[in-house]
C-alpha cells in the first residue's frame, strides 16, 4: 500500500523543545510504520501550510503522474488561525482567519475530486485539540500584546472553539462526500492525559501525542 500525505506541520510531526525550537519527528515515525506494516508513505506536508498551498502541491504531484492508493488530507490548523500582530494592533476591528471556512471546505473538496479523477482514494483527518492558554502564551512570546488579543477574543477558549469548528466541518464534509475519516480528535479527547499529549506551544503534539496520532492513522488505514 502506498499513501501520500498532504498537510501542515502537524503531519511533519514537529516537536517543540524547552526553548521552543522545532524538530521534525515524522520521518522516524513513518519509517517505523513502514517496517511494521509495509505501508509506504510519501510525506508532502509542510510547516506553515494552509489548504491553498497544499492544493498547489497536490496539483503539481498529480500533473507529474503521481501513483498512490490513498492520499491523506490534513489541513485546518493554520487555516483557522489569525494574523495575531494585526489583531493586537487593532483589537476593535473585524479580523478574518487565514482561510475563511467556506473557502477552506471548497478547496478540500476540490482536492478530493482531483484525487478521485486519478483513481486515488482521498482520506480526510480531523484535528487534535489545542490548548488555548498555552497557545496564547506562545503568541505573546512572539511579541504580540496578548492582553489586546484577549480583548478581541472575548475569552481565551475562543481559540479552541474556532479550531474545533474547522475540525468538526471536516468531519461533516467526510460524511457528505462519503469519504473515510481519521478521527484523531475523538481519540485525543477521550484520553484522561490529553493535556500531556499537547506540546508547550499549545498547537503541536508531544512525541506521545504523535504516536497516538499515528496509531489512529494505522487503525483507520487498516480498515480500508
mmCIF file of C-alpha atoms in Angstrom:
data_model
loop_
_atom_site.group_PDB
_atom_site.id
_atom_site.type_symbol
_atom_site.label_atom_id
_atom_site.label_comp_id
_atom_site.label_asym_id
_atom_site.label_seq_id
_atom_site.Cartn_x
_atom_site.Cartn_y
_atom_site.Cartn_z
ATOM 1 C CA UNK A 1 0.000 0.000 0.000
ATOM 2 C CA UNK A 2 1.236 3.471 -0.871
ATOM 3 C CA UNK A 3 -0.057 6.583 0.898
ATOM 4 C CA UNK A 4 0.609 10.235 0.046
ATOM 5 C CA UNK A 5 0.281 12.732 2.897
ATOM 6 C CA UNK A 6 -0.760 16.359 2.409
ATOM 7 C CA UNK A 7 -0.859 18.634 5.425
ATOM 8 C CA UNK A 8 0.860 21.191 7.611
ATOM 9 C CA UNK A 9 3.402 20.932 10.427
ATOM 10 C CA UNK A 10 1.135 18.531 12.310
ATOM 11 C CA UNK A 11 1.843 15.866 9.700
ATOM 12 C CA UNK A 12 5.536 16.779 9.730
ATOM 13 C CA UNK A 13 5.464 15.604 13.337
ATOM 14 C CA UNK A 14 7.042 18.798 14.647
ATOM 15 C CA UNK A 15 8.035 18.532 18.318
ATOM 16 C CA UNK A 16 8.943 21.517 20.494
ATOM 17 C CA UNK A 17 11.849 21.564 22.946
ATOM 18 C CA UNK A 18 12.188 23.635 26.135
ATOM 19 C CA UNK A 19 13.495 26.595 24.089
ATOM 20 C CA UNK A 20 10.621 26.431 21.615
ATOM 21 C CA UNK A 21 12.834 25.073 18.866
ATOM 22 C CA UNK A 22 11.159 22.724 16.403
ATOM 23 C CA UNK A 23 12.343 19.324 15.319
ATOM 24 C CA UNK A 24 10.512 17.089 12.796
ATOM 25 C CA UNK A 25 9.681 13.605 14.015
ATOM 26 C CA UNK A 26 7.524 12.296 11.170
ATOM 27 C CA UNK A 27 10.350 10.694 9.191
ATOM 28 C CA UNK A 28 11.220 8.427 12.116
ATOM 29 C CA UNK A 29 7.606 7.536 12.880
ATOM 30 C CA UNK A 30 6.706 6.825 9.263
ATOM 31 C CA UNK A 31 9.786 4.622 8.886
ATOM 32 C CA UNK A 32 8.581 2.646 11.899
ATOM 33 C CA UNK A 33 5.151 2.381 10.296
ATOM 34 C CA UNK A 34 6.571 1.015 7.059
ATOM 35 C CA UNK A 35 8.731 -1.506 8.904
ATOM 36 C CA UNK A 36 5.772 -2.720 10.958
ATOM 37 C CA UNK A 37 3.073 -2.766 8.276
ATOM 38 C CA UNK A 38 4.715 -2.482 4.870
ATOM 39 C CA UNK A 39 2.820 0.746 4.154
ATOM 40 C CA UNK A 40 4.913 3.088 2.013
ATOM 41 C CA UNK A 41 4.348 6.789 2.674
ATOM 42 C CA UNK A 42 5.344 9.927 0.824
ATOM 43 C CA UNK A 43 5.078 12.903 3.157
ATOM 44 C CA UNK A 44 4.259 16.115 1.284
ATOM 45 C CA UNK A 45 3.279 18.066 4.400
ATOM 46 C CA UNK A 46 4.967 21.436 5.017
ATOM 47 C CA UNK A 47 5.408 23.662 8.047
ATOM 48 C CA UNK A 48 3.010 26.607 7.988
ATOM 49 C CA UNK A 49 0.940 25.437 5.024
ATOM 50 C CA UNK A 50 -2.692 26.381 4.570
ATOM 51 C CA UNK A 51 -5.001 24.377 2.343
ATOM 52 C CA UNK A 52 -4.432 26.522 -0.765
ATOM 53 C CA UNK A 53 -0.698 25.792 -0.650
ATOM 54 C CA UNK A 54 -1.444 22.126 -0.085
ATOM 55 C CA UNK A 55 -3.705 22.118 -3.121
ATOM 56 C CA UNK A 56 -0.890 23.574 -5.235
ATOM 57 C CA UNK A 57 1.480 20.791 -4.112
ATOM 58 C CA UNK A 58 -1.144 18.133 -4.811
ATOM 59 C CA UNK A 59 -1.874 19.507 -8.277
ATOM 60 C CA UNK A 60 1.818 19.511 -9.121
ATOM 61 C CA UNK A 61 2.135 15.894 -7.965
ATOM 62 C CA UNK A 62 -0.902 14.793 -9.977
ATOM 63 C CA UNK A 63 0.367 16.522 -13.089
ATOM 64 C CA UNK A 64 3.678 14.741 -12.547
ATOM 65 C CA UNK A 65 1.987 11.339 -12.725
ATOM 66 C CA UNK A 66 1.668 10.551 -9.027
ATOM 67 C CA UNK A 67 0.803 6.924 -8.321
ATOM 68 C CA UNK A 68 -0.725 6.065 -4.953
ATOM 69 C CA UNK A 69 -3.511 4.039 -3.371
ATOM 70 C CA UNK A 70 -4.559 6.650 -0.812
ATOM 71 C CA UNK A 71 -3.962 10.320 -0.053
ATOM 72 C CA UNK A 72 -4.441 11.670 3.464
ATOM 73 C CA UNK A 73 -5.531 15.325 3.626
ATOM 74 C CA UNK A 74 -4.905 17.161 6.907
ATOM 75 C CA UNK A 75 -5.385 20.922 6.987
ATOM 76 C CA UNK A 76 -7.153 23.481 9.129
ATOM 77 C CA UNK A 77 -4.748 24.326 11.929
ATOM 78 C CA UNK A 78 -3.192 27.231 10.032
ATOM 79 C CA UNK A 79 -6.318 27.994 8.030
ATOM 80 C CA UNK A 80 -8.367 28.774 11.163
ATOM 81 C CA UNK A 81 -5.588 30.888 12.662
ATOM 82 C CA UNK A 82 -5.439 34.690 12.594
ATOM 83 C CA UNK A 83 -2.793 37.311 11.939
ATOM 84 C CA UNK A 84 -2.186 37.928 15.619
ATOM 85 C CA UNK A 85 0.072 41.010 15.262
ATOM 86 C CA UNK A 86 -2.727 42.691 13.284
ATOM 87 C CA UNK A 87 -5.286 41.641 15.884
ATOM 88 C CA UNK A 88 -3.095 43.095 18.641
ATOM 89 C CA UNK A 89 -2.725 46.365 16.737
ATOM 90 C CA UNK A 90 -6.463 46.710 16.103
ATOM 91 C CA UNK A 91 -8.394 44.782 18.770
ATOM 92 C CA UNK A 92 -11.654 46.622 17.964
ATOM 93 C CA UNK A 93 -11.553 45.738 14.257
ATOM 94 C CA UNK A 94 -13.026 42.762 12.410
ATOM 95 C CA UNK A 95 -10.440 40.117 11.526
ATOM 96 C CA UNK A 96 -10.762 37.111 9.258
ATOM 97 C CA UNK A 97 -8.867 33.815 9.579
ATOM 98 C CA UNK A 98 -6.154 32.965 7.069
ATOM 99 C CA UNK A 99 -8.660 30.834 5.127
ATOM 100 C CA UNK A 100 -12.360 31.565 5.663
ATOM 101 C CA UNK A 101 -14.339 28.412 6.412
ATOM 102 C CA UNK A 102 -16.341 28.310 3.167
ATOM 103 C CA UNK A 103 -13.207 28.662 1.053
ATOM 104 C CA UNK A 104 -11.431 26.083 3.208
ATOM 105 C CA UNK A 105 -14.116 23.460 2.689
ATOM 106 C CA UNK A 106 -14.370 24.264 -1.016
ATOM 107 C CA UNK A 107 -10.639 23.781 -1.511
ATOM 108 C CA UNK A 108 -10.590 20.486 0.396
ATOM 109 C CA UNK A 109 -13.495 19.310 -1.763
ATOM 110 C CA UNK A 110 -11.590 20.239 -4.931
ATOM 111 C CA UNK A 111 -8.567 18.270 -3.705
ATOM 112 C CA UNK A 112 -10.680 15.159 -3.095
ATOM 113 C CA UNK A 113 -12.272 15.437 -6.527
ATOM 114 C CA UNK A 114 -8.867 15.757 -8.220
ATOM 115 C CA UNK A 115 -7.665 12.630 -6.419
ATOM 116 C CA UNK A 116 -10.733 10.612 -7.356
ATOM 117 C CA UNK A 117 -10.293 11.525 -11.017
ATOM 118 C CA UNK A 118 -6.861 9.871 -10.850
ATOM 119 C CA UNK A 119 -8.203 6.765 -9.113
ATOM 120 C CA UNK A 120 -6.686 7.663 -5.720
ATOM 121 C CA UNK A 121 -8.810 7.317 -2.577
ATOM 122 C CA UNK A 122 -8.894 10.547 -0.506
ATOM 123 C CA UNK A 123 -8.882 10.202 3.286
ATOM 124 C CA UNK A 124 -9.710 13.193 5.494
ATOM 125 C CA UNK A 125 -8.462 13.820 9.016
ATOM 126 C CA UNK A 126 -9.905 15.727 11.954
ATOM 127 C CA UNK A 127 -7.625 17.926 14.071
ATOM 128 C CA UNK A 128 -6.277 17.058 17.500
ATOM 129 C CA UNK A 129 -7.372 19.607 20.124
ATOM 130 C CA UNK A 130 -5.189 22.572 21.005
ATOM 131 C CA UNK A 131 -4.507 24.171 24.375
ATOM 132 C CA UNK A 132 -5.786 27.733 24.090
ATOM 133 C CA UNK A 133 -3.899 29.213 27.058
ATOM 134 C CA UNK A 134 -0.581 27.689 26.031
ATOM 135 C CA UNK A 135 -1.084 28.945 22.501
ATOM 136 C CA UNK A 136 -1.910 32.475 23.678
ATOM 137 C CA UNK A 137 1.244 32.420 25.820
ATOM 138 C CA UNK A 138 3.196 31.298 22.761
ATOM 139 C CA UNK A 139 1.776 34.178 20.713
ATOM 140 C CA UNK A 140 2.994 36.503 23.458
ATOM 141 C CA UNK A 141 6.492 35.026 23.212
ATOM 142 C CA UNK A 142 6.475 36.015 19.551
ATOM 143 C CA UNK A 143 5.965 39.645 20.527
ATOM 144 C CA UNK A 144 2.222 40.297 20.290
ATOM 145 C CA UNK A 145 0.263 42.011 23.072
ATOM 146 C CA UNK A 146 -1.808 39.159 24.480
ATOM 147 C CA UNK A 147 -3.967 41.494 26.585
ATOM 148 C CA UNK A 148 -5.221 43.198 23.427
ATOM 149 C CA UNK A 149 -5.651 39.845 21.681
ATOM 150 C CA UNK A 150 -7.642 38.555 24.643
ATOM 151 C CA UNK A 151 -9.816 41.675 24.468
ATOM 152 C CA UNK A 152 -10.597 40.884 20.826
ATOM 153 C CA UNK A 153 -11.210 37.209 21.547
ATOM 154 C CA UNK A 154 -13.594 37.829 24.437
ATOM 155 C CA UNK A 155 -12.228 34.774 26.231
ATOM 156 C CA UNK A 156 -9.172 32.629 25.609
ATOM 157 C CA UNK A 157 -11.169 29.497 24.804
ATOM 158 C CA UNK A 158 -12.492 31.116 21.643
ATOM 159 C CA UNK A 159 -9.194 29.967 20.103
ATOM 160 C CA UNK A 160 -10.132 26.385 20.951
ATOM 161 C CA UNK A 161 -13.701 26.756 19.706
ATOM 162 C CA UNK A 162 -12.655 28.232 16.386
ATOM 163 C CA UNK A 163 -10.223 25.412 15.708
ATOM 164 C CA UNK A 164 -12.858 22.880 16.761
ATOM 165 C CA UNK A 165 -15.295 24.392 14.281
ATOM 166 C CA UNK A 166 -12.906 23.717 11.384
ATOM 167 C CA UNK A 167 -12.271 20.188 12.625
ATOM 168 C CA UNK A 168 -15.994 19.497 13.004
ATOM 169 C CA UNK A 169 -16.647 20.769 9.496
ATOM 170 C CA UNK A 170 -14.015 18.409 8.105
ATOM 171 C CA UNK A 171 -15.798 15.507 9.812
ATOM 172 C CA UNK A 172 -19.099 16.724 8.384
ATOM 173 C CA UNK A 173 -17.544 17.016 4.911
ATOM 174 C CA UNK A 174 -16.275 13.441 5.091
ATOM 175 C CA UNK A 175 -19.850 12.256 5.642
ATOM 176 C CA UNK A 176 -21.211 14.482 2.887
ATOM 177 C CA UNK A 177 -18.652 13.184 0.367
ATOM 178 C CA UNK A 178 -18.733 9.592 1.716
ATOM 179 C CA UNK A 179 -15.006 9.663 2.416
ATOM 180 C CA UNK A 180 -13.018 7.842 5.129
ATOM 181 C CA UNK A 181 -12.170 9.973 8.158
ATOM 182 C CA UNK A 182 -9.226 9.528 10.507
ATOM 183 C CA UNK A 183 -10.935 10.884 13.609
ATOM 184 C CA UNK A 184 -7.883 11.927 15.574
ATOM 185 C CA UNK A 185 -9.788 14.463 17.664
ATOM 186 C CA UNK A 186 -12.077 11.941 19.319
ATOM 187 C CA UNK A 187 -9.121 9.694 20.108
ATOM 188 C CA UNK A 188 -7.402 12.582 21.931
ATOM 189 C CA UNK A 189 -10.454 13.948 23.729
ATOM 190 C CA UNK A 190 -11.281 10.583 25.261
ATOM 191 C CA UNK A 191 -7.874 10.451 26.909
ATOM 192 C CA UNK A 192 -7.517 11.433 30.544
ATOM 193 C CA UNK A 193 -3.963 12.622 29.823
ATOM 194 C CA UNK A 194 -4.923 14.688 26.768
ATOM 195 C CA UNK A 195 -3.126 17.781 28.080
ATOM 196 C CA UNK A 196 0.147 15.852 28.280
ATOM 197 C CA UNK A 197 -0.146 14.968 24.596
ATOM 198 C CA UNK A 198 -0.157 18.633 23.523
ATOM 199 C CA UNK A 199 3.152 20.490 23.240
ATOM 200 C CA UNK A 200 4.116 23.580 25.202
ATOM 201 C CA UNK A 201 3.236 25.877 22.288
ATOM 202 C CA UNK A 202 -0.354 24.662 22.554
ATOM 203 C CA UNK A 203 -0.781 23.603 18.926
ATOM 204 C CA UNK A 204 1.719 20.834 18.179
ATOM 205 C CA UNK A 205 1.996 17.480 19.953
ATOM 206 C CA UNK A 206 4.465 15.753 22.202
ATOM 207 C CA UNK A 207 6.120 12.585 20.935
ATOM 208 C CA UNK A 208 3.489 10.571 22.812
ATOM 209 C CA UNK A 209 0.809 12.622 21.076
ATOM 210 C CA UNK A 210 2.264 11.954 17.651
ATOM 211 C CA UNK A 211 2.456 8.242 18.380
ATOM 212 C CA UNK A 212 -1.226 8.277 19.305
ATOM 213 C CA UNK A 213 -1.999 10.144 16.071
ATOM 214 C CA UNK A 214 -0.008 7.608 14.058
ATOM 215 C CA UNK A 215 -1.764 4.733 15.795
ATOM 216 C CA UNK A 216 -5.162 6.160 14.836
ATOM 217 C CA UNK A 217 -3.961 6.601 11.246
ATOM 218 C CA UNK A 218 -2.800 2.989 11.213
ATOM 219 C CA UNK A 219 -6.122 1.748 12.591
ATOM 220 C CA UNK A 220 -8.169 3.631 10.024
ATOM 221 C CA UNK A 221 -5.931 2.672 7.093
ATOM 222 C CA UNK A 222 -6.052 -0.973 8.154
ATOM 223 C CA UNK A 223 -9.859 -0.863 7.984
ATOM 224 C CA UNK A 224 -9.586 0.356 4.393
#
